[in-house]
Amino acid sequence: MRGELECNSASGTRQSSSITRRQENSGLQSGMRKLLPTALGIVSVLLPTVQMTHIFVYGTLKKGQPNYYKMLDVTNGKAEFLCHARTVEKYPLVIAGEYNIPFLLNVPGKGQRVQGEIYSVDDQMLKFLDWFESCPQMYQRTRILLEMEHGVGVGTPKVGSTTEAFVYSTTTYESEWLQKLTFDNYDAYGDHGLRYVTREARN
């Protein structure tokens, strides 16, 4: 009888200990669930989401052009190439001024469908580009509808689909620029003979 009591007592102790451990584990899991949102909140504060903006470049900032290196300079910010694209509407892309600068005149319906590249840029690069393009005095940053041609990476829009991006076009142009030869794809080294003068080479 005494042995049975001792066995029952030991069994009860083991059951009680098991229940206690389950309660402790349950409490620990509950605490972890409560702490997880707080931890994620701390991470989101320490590592805030980077705001990225899509920019369409059609001139000297394109690959292989005189100012492309500025898109690669991390001190200016971050710029990630997404895809090649073409404007849905026609626009006059002309080369004008003393330094043979490419200008996209904000006159939809005239000129040609213009080819260029779409980049995803962070706020720092966007501020740099606003400065570099003398926005809003010489160029104005406006939205434009584009047709995808080909691109890279996961999540790049399909060929033939359309998307919006910002572009540096201008309404502050001289009236005679509307009579100039228009281009569908700017190349500073093309056979037009209008050599682009970099900022560093200007007087």
JSON list of N, CA, C and O in Angstrom, two decimals, residues 95-133:
[
{"chain": "A", "resi": 95, "resn": "ILE", "atom": "N", "xyz": [18.34, 68.70, -80.44]},
{"chain": "A", "resi": 95, "resn": "ILE", "atom": "CA", "xyz": [19.64, 69.10, -79.90]},
{"chain": "A", "resi": 95, "resn": "ILE", "atom": "C", "xyz": [19.75, 70.61, -80.10]},
{"chain": "A", "resi": 95, "resn": "ILE", "atom": "O", "xyz": [19.63, 71.10, -81.23]},
{"chain": "A", "resi": 96, "resn": "ALA", "atom": "N", "xyz": [19.95, 71.34, -79.01]},
{"chain": "A", "resi": 96, "resn": "ALA", "atom": "CA", "xyz": [19.86, 72.80, -79.12]},
{"chain": "A", "resi": 96, "resn": "ALA", "atom": "C", "xyz": [20.81, 73.49, -78.15]},
{"chain": "A", "resi": 96, "resn": "ALA", "atom": "O", "xyz": [21.38, 72.86, -77.24]},
{"chain": "A", "resi": 97, "resn": "GLY", "atom": "N", "xyz": [20.95, 74.79, -78.36]},
{"chain": "A", "resi": 97, "resn": "GLY", "atom": "CA", "xyz": [21.76, 75.61, -77.47]},
{"chain": "A", "resi": 97, "resn": "GLY", "atom": "C", "xyz": [23.24, 75.61, -77.81]},
{"chain": "A", "resi": 97, "resn": "GLY", "atom": "O", "xyz": [23.70, 74.84, -78.66]},
{"chain": "A", "resi": 98, "resn": "GLU", "atom": "N", "xyz": [23.95, 76.47, -77.12]},
{"chain": "A", "resi": 98, "resn": "GLU", "atom": "CA", "xyz": [25.39, 76.64, -77.35]},
{"chain": "A", "resi": 98, "resn": "GLU", "atom": "C", "xyz": [26.18, 75.36, -77.13]},
{"chain": "A", "resi": 98, "resn": "GLU", "atom": "O", "xyz": [27.21, 75.12, -77.79]},
{"chain": "A", "resi": 99, "resn": "TYR", "atom": "N", "xyz": [25.69, 74.50, -76.21]},
{"chain": "A", "resi": 99, "resn": "TYR", "atom": "CA", "xyz": [26.44, 73.30, -75.83]},
{"chain": "A", "resi": 99, "resn": "TYR", "atom": "C", "xyz": [25.87, 72.02, -76.43]},
{"chain": "A", "resi": 99, "resn": "TYR", "atom": "O", "xyz": [26.24, 70.92, -76.03]},
{"chain": "A", "resi": 100, "resn": "ASN", "atom": "N", "xyz": [24.95, 72.17, -77.39]},
{"chain": "A", "resi": 100, "resn": "ASN", "atom": "CA", "xyz": [24.35, 71.01, -78.08]},
{"chain": "A", "resi": 100, "resn": "ASN", "atom": "C", "xyz": [23.76, 70.01, -77.09]},
{"chain": "A", "resi": 100, "resn": "ASN", "atom": "O", "xyz": [24.12, 68.82, -77.04]},
{"chain": "A", "resi": 101, "resn": "ILE", "atom": "N", "xyz": [22.84, 70.50, -76.28]},
{"chain": "A", "resi": 101, "resn": "ILE", "atom": "CA", "xyz": [22.20, 69.71, -75.24]},
{"chain": "A", "resi": 101, "resn": "ILE", "atom": "C", "xyz": [20.92, 69.08, -75.79]},
{"chain": "A", "resi": 101, "resn": "ILE", "atom": "O", "xyz": [20.16, 69.73, -76.51]},
{"chain": "A", "resi": 102, "resn": "PRO", "atom": "N", "xyz": [20.66, 67.80, -75.48]},
{"chain": "A", "resi": 102, "resn": "PRO", "atom": "CA", "xyz": [19.40, 67.19, -75.91]},
{"chain": "A", "resi": 102, "resn": "PRO", "atom": "C", "xyz": [18.24, 67.67, -75.03]},
{"chain": "A", "resi": 102, "resn": "PRO", "atom": "O", "xyz": [18.35, 67.66, -73.80]},
{"chain": "A", "resi": 103, "resn": "PHE", "atom": "N", "xyz": [17.17, 68.10, -75.67]},
{"chain": "A", "resi": 103, "resn": "PHE", "atom": "CA", "xyz": [15.97, 68.55, -74.96]},
{"chain": "A", "resi": 103, "resn": "PHE", "atom": "C", "xyz": [14.77, 67.78, -75.47]},
{"chain": "A", "resi": 103, "resn": "PHE", "atom": "O", "xyz": [14.57, 67.67, -76.68]},
{"chain": "A", "resi": 104, "resn": "LEU", "atom": "N", "xyz": [13.97, 67.28, -74.54]},
{"chain": "A", "resi": 104, "resn": "LEU", "atom": "CA", "xyz": [12.67, 66.70, -74.89]},
{"chain": "A", "resi": 104, "resn": "LEU", "atom": "C", "xyz": [11.64, 67.79, -74.67]},
{"chain": "A", "resi": 104, "resn": "LEU", "atom": "O", "xyz": [11.35, 68.15, -73.53]},
{"chain": "A", "resi": 105, "resn": "LEU", "atom": "N", "xyz": [11.12, 68.35, -75.78]},
{"chain": "A", "resi": 105, "resn": "LEU", "atom": "CA", "xyz": [10.15, 69.43, -75.66]},
{"chain": "A", "resi": 105, "resn": "LEU", "atom": "C", "xyz": [8.80, 68.84, -75.25]},
{"chain": "A", "resi": 105, "resn": "LEU", "atom": "O", "xyz": [8.34, 67.85, -75.83]},
{"chain": "A", "resi": 106, "resn": "ASN", "atom": "N", "xyz": [8.19, 69.46, -74.26]},
{"chain": "A", "resi": 106, "resn": "ASN", "atom": "CA", "xyz": [6.91, 68.95, -73.76]},
{"chain": "A", "resi": 106, "resn": "ASN", "atom": "C", "xyz": [5.77, 69.38, -74.69]},
{"chain": "A", "resi": 106, "resn": "ASN", "atom": "O", "xyz": [4.92, 70.20, -74.33]},
{"chain": "A", "resi": 107, "resn": "VAL", "atom": "N", "xyz": [5.81, 68.79, -75.88]},
{"chain": "A", "resi": 107, "resn": "VAL", "atom": "CA", "xyz": [4.79, 69.06, -76.90]},
{"chain": "A", "resi": 107, "resn": "VAL", "atom": "C", "xyz": [4.31, 67.71, -77.42]},
{"chain": "A", "resi": 107, "resn": "VAL", "atom": "O", "xyz": [4.74, 67.26, -78.49]},
{"chain": "A", "resi": 108, "resn": "PRO", "atom": "N", "xyz": [3.46, 67.02, -76.68]},
{"chain": "A", "resi": 108, "resn": "PRO", "atom": "CA", "xyz": [3.02, 65.69, -77.11]},
{"chain": "A", "resi": 108, "resn": "PRO", "atom": "C", "xyz": [2.28, 65.75, -78.45]},
{"chain": "A", "resi": 108, "resn": "PRO", "atom": "O", "xyz": [1.55, 66.69, -78.73]},
{"chain": "A", "resi": 109, "resn": "GLY", "atom": "N", "xyz": [2.53, 64.73, -79.28]},
{"chain": "A", "resi": 109, "resn": "GLY", "atom": "CA", "xyz": [1.88, 64.66, -80.58]},
{"chain": "A", "resi": 109, "resn": "GLY", "atom": "C", "xyz": [2.77, 65.11, -81.72]},
{"chain": "A", "resi": 109, "resn": "GLY", "atom": "O", "xyz": [2.47, 64.84, -82.88]},
{"chain": "A", "resi": 110, "resn": "LYS", "atom": "N", "xyz": [3.86, 65.78, -81.40]},
{"chain": "A", "resi": 110, "resn": "LYS", "atom": "CA", "xyz": [4.81, 66.21, -82.43]},
{"chain": "A", "resi": 110, "resn": "LYS", "atom": "C", "xyz": [6.11, 65.43, -82.28]},
{"chain": "A", "resi": 110, "resn": "LYS", "atom": "O", "xyz": [6.41, 64.91, -81.22]},
{"chain": "A", "resi": 111, "resn": "GLY", "atom": "N", "xyz": [6.90, 65.37, -83.36]},
{"chain": "A", "resi": 111, "resn": "GLY", "atom": "CA", "xyz": [8.19, 64.70, -83.28]},
{"chain": "A", "resi": 111, "resn": "GLY", "atom": "C", "xyz": [8.08, 63.20, -83.47]},
{"chain": "A", "resi": 111, "resn": "GLY", "atom": "O", "xyz": [7.37, 62.72, -84.36]},
{"chain": "A", "resi": 112, "resn": "GLN", "atom": "N", "xyz": [8.75, 62.45, -82.62]},
{"chain": "A", "resi": 112, "resn": "GLN", "atom": "CA", "xyz": [8.83, 61.00, -82.75]},
{"chain": "A", "resi": 112, "resn": "GLN", "atom": "C", "xyz": [8.65, 60.32, -81.40]},
{"chain": "A", "resi": 112, "resn": "GLN", "atom": "O", "xyz": [8.78, 60.96, -80.36]},
{"chain": "A", "resi": 113, "resn": "ARG", "atom": "N", "xyz": [8.37, 59.03, -81.44]},
{"chain": "A", "resi": 113, "resn": "ARG", "atom": "CA", "xyz": [8.37, 58.25, -80.20]},
{"chain": "A", "resi": 113, "resn": "ARG", "atom": "C", "xyz": [9.83, 58.07, -79.79]},
{"chain": "A", "resi": 113, "resn": "ARG", "atom": "O", "xyz": [10.64, 57.56, -80.54]},
{"chain": "A", "resi": 114, "resn": "VAL", "atom": "N", "xyz": [10.13, 58.49, -78.58]},
{"chain": "A", "resi": 114, "resn": "VAL", "atom": "CA", "xyz": [11.53, 58.60, -78.13]},
{"chain": "A", "resi": 114, "resn": "VAL", "atom": "C", "xyz": [11.94, 57.39, -77.31]},
{"chain": "A", "resi": 114, "resn": "VAL", "atom": "O", "xyz": [11.24, 56.97, -76.38]},
{"chain": "A", "resi": 115, "resn": "GLN", "atom": "N", "xyz": [13.11, 56.85, -77.65]},
{"chain": "A", "resi": 115, "resn": "GLN", "atom": "CA", "xyz": [13.67, 55.72, -76.91]},
{"chain": "A", "resi": 115, "resn": "GLN", "atom": "C", "xyz": [14.53, 56.20, -75.76]},
{"chain": "A", "resi": 115, "resn": "GLN", "atom": "O", "xyz": [15.15, 57.26, -75.83]},
{"chain": "A", "resi": 116, "resn": "GLY", "atom": "N", "xyz": [14.57, 55.38, -74.71]},
{"chain": "A", "resi": 116, "resn": "GLY", "atom": "CA", "xyz": [15.39, 55.71, -73.55]},
{"chain": "A", "resi": 116, "resn": "GLY", "atom": "C", "xyz": [15.45, 54.55, -72.59]},
{"chain": "A", "resi": 116, "resn": "GLY", "atom": "O", "xyz": [15.15, 53.41, -72.94]},
{"chain": "A", "resi": 117, "resn": "GLU", "atom": "N", "xyz": [15.84, 54.85, -71.35]},
{"chain": "A", "resi": 117, "resn": "GLU", "atom": "CA", "xyz": [16.02, 53.83, -70.32]},
{"chain": "A", "resi": 117, "resn": "GLU", "atom": "C", "xyz": [15.30, 54.25, -69.04]},
{"chain": "A", "resi": 117, "resn": "GLU", "atom": "O", "xyz": [15.30, 55.42, -68.69]},
{"chain": "A", "resi": 118, "resn": "ILE", "atom": "N", "xyz": [14.72, 53.26, -68.36]},
{"chain": "A", "resi": 118, "resn": "ILE", "atom": "CA", "xyz": [14.07, 53.52, -67.08]},
{"chain": "A", "resi": 118, "resn": "ILE", "atom": "C", "xyz": [14.98, 53.06, -65.95]},
{"chain": "A", "resi": 118, "resn": "ILE", "atom": "O", "xyz": [15.50, 51.95, -65.98]},
{"chain": "A", "resi": 119, "resn": "TYR", "atom": "N", "xyz": [15.16, 53.94, -64.97]},
{"chain": "A", "resi": 119, "resn": "TYR", "atom": "CA", "xyz": [15.95, 53.62, -63.78]},
{"chain": "A", "resi": 119, "resn": "TYR", "atom": "C", "xyz": [15.08, 53.79, -62.54]},
{"chain": "A", "resi": 119, "resn": "TYR", "atom": "O", "xyz": [14.19, 54.64, -62.50]},
{"chain": "A", "resi": 120, "resn": "SER", "atom": "N", "xyz": [15.38, 52.96, -61.55]},
{"chain": "A", "resi": 120, "resn": "SER", "atom": "CA", "xyz": [14.77, 53.12, -60.23]},
{"chain": "A", "resi": 120, "resn": "SER", "atom": "C", "xyz": [15.81, 53.83, -59.36]},
{"chain": "A", "resi": 120, "resn": "SER", "atom": "O", "xyz": [16.92, 53.32, -59.16]},
{"chain": "A", "resi": 121, "resn": "VAL", "atom": "N", "xyz": [15.47, 55.01, -58.85]},
{"chain": "A", "resi": 121, "resn": "VAL", "atom": "CA", "xyz": [16.43, 55.81, -58.10]},
{"chain": "A", "resi": 121, "resn": "VAL", "atom": "C", "xyz": [15.90, 56.12, -56.70]},
{"chain": "A", "resi": 121, "resn": "VAL", "atom": "O", "xyz": [14.70, 56.20, -56.49]},
{"chain": "A", "resi": 122, "resn": "ASP", "atom": "N", "xyz": [16.83, 56.29, -55.77]},
{"chain": "A", "resi": 122, "resn": "ASP", "atom": "CA", "xyz": [16.43, 56.64, -54.41]},
{"chain": "A", "resi": 122, "resn": "ASP", "atom": "C", "xyz": [16.31, 58.17, -54.30]},
{"chain": "A", "resi": 122, "resn": "ASP", "atom": "O", "xyz": [16.58, 58.91, -55.26]},
{"chain": "A", "resi": 123, "resn": "ASP", "atom": "N", "xyz": [15.89, 58.63, -53.14]},
{"chain": "A", "resi": 123, "resn": "ASP", "atom": "CA", "xyz": [15.65, 60.06, -52.94]},
{"chain": "A", "resi": 123, "resn": "ASP", "atom": "C", "xyz": [16.90, 60.89, -53.14]},
{"chain": "A", "resi": 123, "resn": "ASP", "atom": "O", "xyz": [16.85, 62.01, -53.67]},
{"chain": "A", "resi": 124, "resn": "GLN", "atom": "N", "xyz": [18.04, 60.35, -52.71]},
{"chain": "A", "resi": 124, "resn": "GLN", "atom": "CA", "xyz": [19.31, 61.08, -52.86]},
{"chain": "A", "resi": 124, "resn": "GLN", "atom": "C", "xyz": [19.64, 61.30, -54.33]},
{"chain": "A", "resi": 124, "resn": "GLN", "atom": "O", "xyz": [20.02, 62.40, -54.74]},
{"chain": "A", "resi": 125, "resn": "MET", "atom": "N", "xyz": [19.50, 60.23, -55.15]},
{"chain": "A", "resi": 125, "resn": "MET", "atom": "CA", "xyz": [19.77, 60.36, -56.58]},
{"chain": "A", "resi": 125, "resn": "MET", "atom": "C", "xyz": [18.75, 61.28, -57.24]},
{"chain": "A", "resi": 125, "resn": "MET", "atom": "O", "xyz": [19.09, 62.07, -58.14]},
{"chain": "A", "resi": 126, "resn": "LEU", "atom": "N", "xyz": [17.51, 61.22, -56.80]},
{"chain": "A", "resi": 126, "resn": "LEU", "atom": "CA", "xyz": [16.47, 62.08, -57.37]},
{"chain": "A", "resi": 126, "resn": "LEU", "atom": "C", "xyz": [16.80, 63.55, -57.13]},
{"chain": "A", "resi": 126, "resn": "LEU", "atom": "O", "xyz": [16.66, 64.39, -58.03]},
{"chain": "A", "resi": 127, "resn": "LYS", "atom": "N", "xyz": [17.26, 63.85, -55.93]},
{"chain": "A", "resi": 127, "resn": "LYS", "atom": "CA", "xyz": [17.65, 65.23, -55.61]},
{"chain": "A", "resi": 127, "resn": "LYS", "atom": "C", "xyz": [18.84, 65.66, -56.46]},
{"chain": "A", "resi": 127, "resn": "LYS", "atom": "O", "xyz": [18.89, 66.80, -56.95]},
{"chain": "A", "resi": 128, "resn": "PHE", "atom": "N", "xyz": [19.79, 64.74, -56.65]},
{"chain": "A", "resi": 128, "resn": "PHE", "atom": "CA", "xyz": [20.94, 65.06, -57.49]},
{"chain": "A", "resi": 128, "resn": "PHE", "atom": "C", "xyz": [20.48, 65.34, -58.92]},
{"chain": "A", "resi": 128, "resn": "PHE", "atom": "O", "xyz": [20.94, 66.30, -59.55]},
{"chain": "A", "resi": 129, "resn": "LEU", "atom": "N", "xyz": [19.60, 64.50, -59.46]},
{"chain": "A", "resi": 129, "resn": "LEU", "atom": "CA", "xyz": [19.14, 64.68, -60.84]},
{"chain": "A", "resi": 129, "resn": "LEU", "atom": "C", "xyz": [18.37, 65.99, -61.00]},
{"chain": "A", "resi": 129, "resn": "LEU", "atom": "O", "xyz": [18.50, 66.67, -62.03]},
{"chain": "A", "resi": 130, "resn": "ASP", "atom": "N", "xyz": [17.57, 66.34, -60.00]},
{"chain": "A", "resi": 130, "resn": "ASP", "atom": "CA", "xyz": [16.87, 67.64, -60.04]},
{"chain": "A", "resi": 130, "resn": "ASP", "atom": "C", "xyz": [17.88, 68.78, -60.16]},
{"chain": "A", "resi": 130, "resn": "ASP", "atom": "O", "xyz": [17.69, 69.73, -60.93]},
{"chain": "A", "resi": 131, "resn": "TRP", "atom": "N", "xyz": [18.97, 68.66, -59.39]},
{"chain": "A", "resi": 131, "resn": "TRP", "atom": "CA", "xyz": [20.02, 69.69, -59.45]},
{"chain": "A", "resi": 131, "resn": "TRP", "atom": "C", "xyz": [20.74, 69.65, -60.80]},
{"chain": "A", "resi": 131, "resn": "TRP", "atom": "O", "xyz": [20.94, 70.68, -61.44]},
{"chain": "A", "resi": 132, "resn": "PHE", "atom": "N", "xyz": [21.11, 68.45, -61.23]},
{"chain": "A", "resi": 132, "resn": "PHE", "atom": "CA", "xyz": [21.88, 68.30, -62.47]},
{"chain": "A", "resi": 132, "resn": "PHE", "atom": "C", "xyz": [21.09, 68.80, -63.68]},
{"chain": "A", "resi": 132, "resn": "PHE", "atom": "O", "xyz": [21.66, 69.40, -64.60]},
{"chain": "A", "resi": 133, "resn": "GLU", "atom": "N", "xyz": [19.79, 68.58, -63.67]},
{"chain": "A", "resi": 133, "resn": "GLU", "atom": "CA", "xyz": [18.94, 68.99, -64.79]},
{"chain": "A", "resi": 133, "resn": "GLU", "atom": "C", "xyz": [18.40, 70.42, -64.63]},
{"chain": "A", "resi": 133, "resn": "GLU", "atom": "O", "xyz": [17.57, 70.86, -65.42]}
]
